[in-house]
Tab-separated table of C-alpha atoms in Angstrom:
chain	number	residue	atom	x	y	z
A	1	SER	CA	-167.988	84.854	73.754
A	2	THR	CA	-164.900	86.042	76.072
A	3	LEU	CA	-161.580	83.836	75.819
A	4	PRO	CA	-161.823	80.975	78.546
A	5	ASP	CA	-159.990	81.920	81.788
A	6	PHE	CA	-156.787	80.112	80.948
A	7	GLN	CA	-156.290	81.718	77.522
A	8	GLN	CA	-156.398	85.118	79.163
A	9	PRO	CA	-153.237	87.161	80.665
A	10	LEU	CA	-152.927	86.642	84.298
A	11	SER	CA	-152.157	89.652	86.445
A	12	ILE	CA	-150.776	89.896	89.893
A	13	ASP	CA	-151.185	92.898	92.464
A	14	SER	CA	-149.084	92.988	95.608
A	15	GLU	CA	-147.315	95.578	97.766
A	16	ALA	CA	-143.757	94.035	97.645
A	17	PHE	CA	-141.979	92.108	94.989
A	18	PHE	CA	-138.486	90.241	95.252
A	19	THR	CA	-136.531	87.971	93.022
A	20	ASP	CA	-133.461	86.206	93.405
A	21	LEU	CA	-131.970	85.951	89.904
A	22	GLN	CA	-130.244	82.552	90.455
A	23	SER	CA	-133.479	80.978	91.108
A	24	SER	CA	-136.123	81.404	88.414
A	25	ASN	CA	-138.579	82.253	91.300
A	26	VAL	CA	-140.284	85.674	91.913
A	27	VAL	CA	-141.999	86.334	95.250
A	28	TYR	CA	-145.032	88.842	95.837
A	29	GLU	CA	-145.939	89.773	99.371
A	30	ARG	CA	-148.860	91.495	101.163
A	31	ASN	CA	-152.207	91.702	99.902
A	32	VAL	CA	-151.462	89.519	96.747
A	33	LEU	CA	-154.245	89.087	94.180
A	34	VAL	CA	-153.916	87.022	91.167
A	35	GLN	CA	-156.471	87.414	88.550
A	36	GLN	CA	-156.978	85.502	85.267
A	37	GLY	CA	-160.287	85.882	83.757
A	38	SER	CA	-162.548	85.110	86.358
A	39	LEU	CA	-159.924	82.986	88.384
A	40	THR	CA	-159.260	84.960	91.506
A	41	ILE	CA	-156.541	84.005	93.999
A	42	ARG	CA	-155.883	86.073	97.318
A	43	ALA	CA	-152.996	85.316	99.442
A	44	ASP	CA	-150.530	86.800	101.904
A	45	ARG	CA	-147.539	85.528	99.831
A	46	LEU	CA	-147.045	84.307	96.273
A	47	GLU	CA	-144.105	82.362	94.630
A	48	VAL	CA	-144.118	82.038	91.079
A	49	ASP	CA	-141.942	79.094	90.093
A	50	GLY	CA	-140.480	79.843	86.486
A	51	SER	CA	-138.229	77.037	86.120
A	52	ALA	CA	-140.193	75.220	83.481
A	53	GLY	CA	-140.150	78.187	81.355
A	54	LYS	CA	-142.666	80.757	79.815
A	55	GLY	CA	-146.203	79.830	80.302
A	56	GLN	CA	-145.435	76.960	82.302
A	57	GLU	CA	-145.362	78.824	85.765
A	58	ILE	CA	-146.460	77.290	88.965
A	59	PHE	CA	-148.162	79.913	91.090
A	60	ILE	CA	-147.813	78.914	94.967
A	61	ALA	CA	-150.058	81.123	97.185
A	62	SER	CA	-149.931	80.797	100.886
A	63	GLY	CA	-151.978	82.471	103.411
A	64	SER	CA	-154.215	81.900	106.542
A	65	PRO	CA	-156.000	80.847	104.367
A	66	ALA	CA	-155.225	81.680	100.790
A	67	THR	CA	-158.413	81.735	98.797
A	68	TYR	CA	-159.581	80.834	95.288
A	69	SER	CA	-162.685	81.232	93.362
A	70	GLN	CA	-163.483	80.842	89.756
A	71	ARG	CA	-166.491	80.544	87.487
A	72	MET	CA	-166.465	77.506	85.235
A	73	GLU	CA	-167.400	77.209	81.782
A	74	ASP	CA	-170.909	76.108	82.768
A	75	ASN	CA	-171.076	79.194	84.965
A	76	SER	CA	-171.134	77.408	88.163
A	77	LEU	CA	-168.964	78.915	90.856
A	78	VAL	CA	-166.000	77.132	92.428
A	79	GLU	CA	-164.565	78.423	95.607
A	80	ALA	CA	-161.827	77.032	97.732
A	81	GLU	CA	-159.352	77.885	100.491
A	82	ALA	CA	-156.298	76.393	102.180
A	83	MET	CA	-152.978	77.576	103.562
A	84	GLU	CA	-151.398	76.784	100.488
A	85	ILE	CA	-153.189	76.715	96.961
A	86	ARG	CA	-150.766	75.598	94.141
A	87	TYR	CA	-151.895	76.705	90.498
A	88	ASP	CA	-150.545	74.875	87.691
A	89	ARG	CA	-151.583	77.483	84.888
A	90	ALA	CA	-150.247	75.212	81.893
A	91	ASN	CA	-152.333	72.030	83.190
A	92	ARG	CA	-155.138	73.844	84.544
A	93	ILE	CA	-154.699	72.211	88.094
A	94	LEU	CA	-155.162	73.419	91.582
A	95	ILE	CA	-153.691	71.739	94.686
A	96	MET	CA	-154.680	72.868	98.056
A	97	ALA	CA	-152.897	71.645	100.901
A	98	GLY	CA	-153.453	72.435	104.631
A	99	ALA	CA	-157.177	72.704	106.000
A	100	ALA	CA	-158.209	72.396	102.416
A	101	GLU	CA	-161.814	73.264	101.369
A	102	LEU	CA	-163.653	73.436	98.144
A	103	LYS	CA	-167.211	74.395	97.262
A	104	GLN	CA	-168.728	73.433	94.017
A	105	SER	CA	-172.284	73.327	92.980
A	106	GLY	CA	-173.555	72.925	96.569
A	107	SER	CA	-171.113	70.381	97.693
A	108	LEU	CA	-168.224	71.291	100.109
A	109	VAL	CA	-165.366	68.998	100.402
A	110	GLN	CA	-162.891	69.396	103.454
A	111	ALA	CA	-159.647	67.519	103.477
A	112	ALA	CA	-155.933	67.808	104.225
A	113	ARG	CA	-155.288	67.858	100.560
A	114	ILE	CA	-157.541	68.470	97.477
A	115	GLU	CA	-156.388	68.207	93.850
A	116	TYR	CA	-158.784	69.902	91.516
A	117	ASN	CA	-158.745	69.693	87.579
A	118	ILE	CA	-160.295	72.726	86.527
A	119	GLU	CA	-160.934	71.722	82.917
A	120	ASN	CA	-163.031	68.645	83.832
A	121	GLN	CA	-163.925	69.793	87.357
A	122	GLN	CA	-162.749	66.538	88.703
A	123	LEU	CA	-161.425	66.564	92.172
A	124	GLN	CA	-159.216	64.194	94.224
A	125	ALA	CA	-159.407	64.669	98.084
A	126	GLU	CA	-156.869	63.102	100.482
A	127	ARG	CA	-157.109	62.951	104.229
A	128	GLY	CA	-154.072	63.832	106.485
A	129	GLU	CA	-152.663	61.124	108.696
A	130	ASN	CA	-155.574	61.262	111.322
A	131	GLY	CA	-157.778	63.458	109.407
A	132	ARG	CA	-160.452	62.383	107.100
A	133	VAL	CA	-162.282	63.535	103.963
A	134	ARG	CA	-165.775	65.178	104.599
A	135	THR	CA	-168.107	65.830	101.805
A	136	ILE	CA	-171.150	67.526	102.577
A	137	PHE	CA	-173.908	67.818	100.038
A	138	ALA	CA	-176.623	70.306	100.029
A	139	PRO	CA	-180.025	68.664	99.162
A	140	GLU	CA	-180.304	70.100	95.721
A	141	ALA	CA	-176.670	69.028	94.764
A	142	LEU	CA	-176.976	65.319	95.322
A	143	PRO	CA	-174.777	63.733	92.644
A	144	GLN	CA	-176.704	62.129	89.853
A	145	PRO	CA	-174.662	58.992	89.174
A	146	GLU	CA	-173.596	59.558	85.649
A	147	LYS	CA	-173.025	63.473	86.032
A	148	LYS	CA	-169.725	63.739	88.372
A	149	GLN	CA	-167.679	60.944	89.566
A	150	GLU	CA	-165.482	61.842	92.866
A	151	ASN	CA	-162.991	59.364	93.600
A	152	GLN	CA	-161.912	59.665	97.004
A	153	GLN	CA	-159.001	57.630	98.253
A	154	PRO	CA	-158.977	56.256	101.783
B	1	MET	CA	-100.927	170.500	107.046
B	2	ASN	CA	-102.674	168.154	109.428
B	3	ALA	CA	-105.789	168.065	107.154
B	4	TRP	CA	-103.721	167.394	104.043
B	5	ARG	CA	-101.935	164.607	105.536
B	6	SER	CA	-105.248	162.690	106.866
B	7	LEU	CA	-106.734	163.226	103.633
B	8	LEU	CA	-103.800	161.532	101.943
B	9	LEU	CA	-104.005	158.845	104.428
B	10	LEU	CA	-107.596	158.367	103.732
B	11	LEU	CA	-107.154	158.140	99.891
B	12	GLY	CA	-104.257	155.744	100.280
B	13	LEU	CA	-106.401	153.374	102.506
B	14	VAL	CA	-109.344	153.609	99.851
B	15	ALA	CA	-106.889	152.765	97.031
B	16	VAL	CA	-105.619	149.808	99.283
B	17	VAL	CA	-108.993	148.646	99.804
B	18	TRP	CA	-110.188	148.853	96.263
B	19	TYR	CA	-107.061	147.433	94.962
B	20	TRP	CA	-107.644	144.085	97.242
B	21	TYR	CA	-111.276	144.000	96.417
B	22	ASP	CA	-110.567	144.206	92.902
B	23	ARG	CA	-108.037	141.413	92.921
B	24	SER	CA	-109.879	138.841	94.974
B	25	GLU	CA	-112.926	139.475	92.617
B	26	ASP	CA	-110.889	138.379	89.894
B	27	THR	CA	-109.533	135.149	91.602
B	28	SER	CA	-112.924	134.004	92.764
B	29	THR	CA	-114.447	134.536	89.295
B	30	SER	CA	-111.603	132.934	87.462
B	31	LEU	CA	-111.881	129.914	90.063
B	32	THR	CA	-115.473	129.508	89.126
B	33	ASP	CA	-114.744	129.772	85.396
B	34	ARG	CA	-111.995	127.258	86.175
B	35	GLU	CA	-114.067	124.760	87.844
B	36	LEU	CA	-116.708	124.793	84.905
B	37	ILE	CA	-113.822	124.006	82.247
B	38	PRO	CA	-113.313	120.188	82.206
B	39	ASP	CA	-109.821	119.152	82.884
B	40	PHE	CA	-109.917	116.778	80.183
B	41	VAL	CA	-112.451	115.595	77.327
B	42	ALA	CA	-112.864	112.395	75.552
B	43	GLU	CA	-114.983	111.326	72.750
B	44	GLN	CA	-116.311	108.064	71.420
B	45	LEU	CA	-114.227	106.433	74.138
B	46	THR	CA	-114.033	102.758	75.474
B	47	ARG	CA	-112.488	102.296	78.828
B	48	ILE	CA	-111.206	98.755	79.819
B	49	VAL	CA	-109.631	98.081	83.174
B	50	TYR	CA	-108.144	94.978	84.218
B	51	ASN	CA	-107.311	93.700	87.669
B	52	GLU	CA	-104.002	92.202	88.892
B	53	GLN	CA	-104.994	88.647	87.579
B	54	GLY	CA	-105.394	90.128	84.300
B	55	GLN	CA	-109.142	89.736	84.500
B	56	LEU	CA	-111.729	92.284	83.096
B	57	SER	CA	-112.689	94.489	86.055
B	58	GLU	CA	-114.353	97.536	84.294
B	59	LEU	CA	-115.712	98.070	80.799
B	60	MET	CA	-117.134	101.418	79.938
B	61	GLN	CA	-118.094	103.064	76.454
B	62	ALA	CA	-119.416	106.515	76.202
B	63	LYS	CA	-120.148	109.102	73.307
B	64	ARG	CA	-118.653	111.797	75.211
B	65	MET	CA	-116.829	112.004	78.773
B	66	GLU	CA	-115.748	115.470	80.578
B	67	HIS	CA	-113.674	115.143	83.732
B	68	TYR	CA	-113.873	118.109	86.363
B	69	ASP	CA	-111.178	117.439	88.881
B	70	LEU	CA	-111.949	120.532	91.272
B	71	LEU	CA	-115.718	119.629	91.184
B	72	GLY	CA	-114.730	115.897	91.708
B	73	PHE	CA	-116.818	114.264	89.056
B	74	THR	CA	-117.058	112.986	85.757
B	75	GLN	CA	-119.930	113.515	83.110
B	76	LEU	CA	-120.715	111.021	80.507
B	77	GLU	CA	-123.011	111.163	77.351
B	78	LYS	CA	-124.724	107.862	76.346
B	79	PRO	CA	-122.595	105.864	78.476
B	80	VAL	CA	-122.705	101.908	78.431
B	81	PHE	CA	-121.316	100.143	81.614
B	82	THR	CA	-120.826	96.462	81.322
B	83	LEU	CA	-120.757	94.583	84.673
B	84	GLN	CA	-119.598	91.337	85.685
B	85	ASP	CA	-120.485	88.909	88.107
B	86	ARG	CA	-118.308	87.493	90.903
B	87	ALA	CA	-116.731	85.004	88.529
B	88	HIS	CA	-115.947	87.754	86.048
B	89	ASN	CA	-118.694	86.730	83.613
B	90	LEU	CA	-120.301	89.630	81.976
B	91	SER	CA	-123.958	89.846	83.678
B	92	TRP	CA	-125.486	93.189	83.110
B	93	GLN	CA	-125.376	96.211	80.961
B	94	ALA	CA	-126.169	99.566	82.383
B	95	SER	CA	-126.818	102.504	79.855
B	96	SER	CA	-128.698	105.850	79.913
B	97	ASN	CA	-128.677	109.216	78.274
B	98	THR	CA	-126.367	110.793	80.538
B	99	ALA	CA	-124.466	109.909	83.832
B	100	VAL	CA	-122.312	111.452	86.448
B	101	LEU	CA	-119.680	109.462	88.293
B	102	TYR	CA	-118.548	110.534	91.709
B	103	PRO	CA	-115.576	108.025	92.194
B	104	ASP	CA	-115.532	105.649	95.208
B	105	ASP	CA	-119.322	107.125	95.935
B	106	LYS	CA	-121.803	106.495	93.215
B	107	LEU	CA	-122.655	106.718	89.677
B	108	ILE	CA	-126.068	108.243	88.819
B	109	LEU	CA	-127.584	107.244	85.679
B	110	ASP	CA	-130.270	109.720	84.182
B	111	GLY	CA	-132.711	109.646	81.320
B	112	ALA	CA	-134.045	106.258	79.421
B	113	VAL	CA	-132.034	104.136	81.936
B	114	LEU	CA	-131.739	100.511	80.816
B	115	LEU	CA	-130.213	97.545	82.927
B	116	GLN	CA	-129.960	94.769	80.311
B	117	ASN	CA	-129.191	91.309	81.430
B	118	LEU	CA	-126.580	89.726	79.162
B	119	ILE	CA	-127.206	86.264	80.523
B	120	LYS	CA	-129.445	84.395	77.786
B	121	ASP	CA	-132.476	82.397	79.282
B	122	ASP	CA	-132.240	84.206	82.498
B	123	LEU	CA	-135.648	84.757	84.034
B	124	ILE	CA	-135.328	88.781	84.155
B	125	ASP	CA	-134.335	90.301	80.648
B	126	ARG	CA	-134.060	93.958	81.608
B	127	VAL	CA	-134.834	96.680	83.832
B	128	GLN	CA	-136.037	100.259	82.613
B	129	THR	CA	-136.552	103.325	84.541
B	130	SER	CA	-135.874	107.112	84.169
B	131	TYR	CA	-133.243	107.601	86.876
B	132	LEU	CA	-130.775	105.151	88.663
B	133	GLU	CA	-128.219	105.397	91.253
B	134	MET	CA	-125.268	102.829	91.324
B	135	LEU	CA	-123.634	102.907	94.938
B	136	LEU	CA	-120.298	101.872	93.913
B	137	PRO	CA	-118.772	100.382	97.075
B	138	SER	CA	-121.900	97.677	97.415
B	139	GLU	CA	-122.637	97.642	93.602
B	140	GLN	CA	-126.237	98.232	94.609
B	141	PHE	CA	-128.710	99.893	92.218
B	142	VAL	CA	-131.304	102.021	93.882
B	143	THR	CA	-134.067	104.288	92.591
B	144	ASP	CA	-137.147	105.839	93.935
B	145	GLU	CA	-138.750	106.463	90.260
B	146	GLU	CA	-141.046	104.020	88.353
B	147	VAL	CA	-139.556	101.095	87.324
B	148	GLN	CA	-140.534	98.287	84.720
B	149	ILE	CA	-138.859	94.726	84.723
B	150	ILE	CA	-139.365	92.726	81.638
B	151	GLY	CA	-139.056	88.983	82.024
B	152	ASP	CA	-139.595	85.754	79.980
B	153	GLY	CA	-143.435	86.168	79.128
B	154	PHE	CA	-144.154	88.818	81.918
B	155	THR	CA	-143.857	92.503	82.695
B	156	ILE	CA	-143.495	93.969	86.334
B	157	SER	CA	-144.248	97.602	87.148
B	158	GLY	CA	-143.639	99.414	90.337
B	159	ARG	CA	-141.912	102.248	91.941
B	160	GLY	CA	-138.782	102.010	93.993
B	161	LEU	CA	-136.233	99.549	93.266
B	162	ARG	CA	-133.359	98.102	95.097
B	163	ALA	CA	-131.186	95.726	93.067
B	164	SER	CA	-127.836	94.024	93.969
B	165	ILE	CA	-125.641	92.644	91.007
B	166	LEU	CA	-123.369	90.820	93.386
B	167	GLN	CA	-126.416	88.937	95.426
B	168	GLN	CA	-128.063	88.875	92.252
B	169	THR	CA	-131.182	89.910	93.762
B	170	ILE	CA	-134.074	92.513	92.603
B	171	GLU	CA	-136.504	94.121	94.933
B	172	ILE	CA	-139.400	96.459	94.406
B	173	GLU	CA	-140.621	98.668	97.366
B	174	ASN	CA	-143.910	99.526	96.014
B	175	HIS	CA	-144.943	96.890	93.477
B	176	ILE	CA	-147.874	97.796	91.376
B	177	ARG	CA	-148.833	95.190	88.937
B	178	THR	CA	-147.189	92.205	87.191
B	179	ASP	CA	-148.777	90.954	83.873
B	180	TYR	CA	-148.234	87.461	82.677
B	181	HIS	CA	-149.031	87.291	79.128
B	182	HIS	CA	-150.951	84.282	77.744
B	183	GLU	CA	-148.690	81.721	75.926
B	184	PRO	CA	-150.818	80.289	72.946
């Protein structure tokens, strides 16, 4: 079978590129597309923070909204969007902030901030000051007790 | 008698015109030849320049250098220019197959151009392209050609680059693709 996404090279397409050598960040702008296996992120702007060194880069995509989609190892499709999507490649964690939404096997979670662990498909959603976390389950996707536990903080 | 005199006059005129034409022909050709002869040539050279405070301000090596005073440029073979940042630390090294230096204007690097970062562990290791101009007053590098930037674990390719050694910034006008290699 093909390599899991996180073990594949990651490519970035965009119109413009800029880097300030004193920082370890590079910036891609206009029509940014990040691909790593089935993982796809689209954004207006992408900043790559390379300060933690090779392989530990943090990809910070912003857009209105920035979007993410990826096919999990069980072949289910996960999609998300937010004003900012932060992808921690080494720890395989996505952090979505700003009108965040995440769709996964029929359920839709909306919150100010969602942290999603790609490896174990666990998510943590936080509401904004006056917002709330909404989870909408499609009928066939009602969570079986033992299957996936979504811990939501008040 | 009159006919003779006008004939002589005519002959004299022709001789003068021919003499003048012939002589000017000489000088212009000699001038062109002169321009194409380098004023001085140096081989296997290293040129080091220090500023008033005794700090290194210019370091250049080349296999061969030819200076053409009349044409106002210096041609170099296999040049290596070592640049410094504001604190006079060695920062980048520019090299190419050939280069032409137009003093106080620009340095044109041509063929297998390499901009090597001398600062270890910096994000960007080197920039590669086929043609690059260094605008001397601003110490900006510019090209419209395809470029490759190789960094720690990634390769960036694009077309058209603007880099400033002083500001330590690199910009690609037409970014094509960046690949982050997987780290096992």
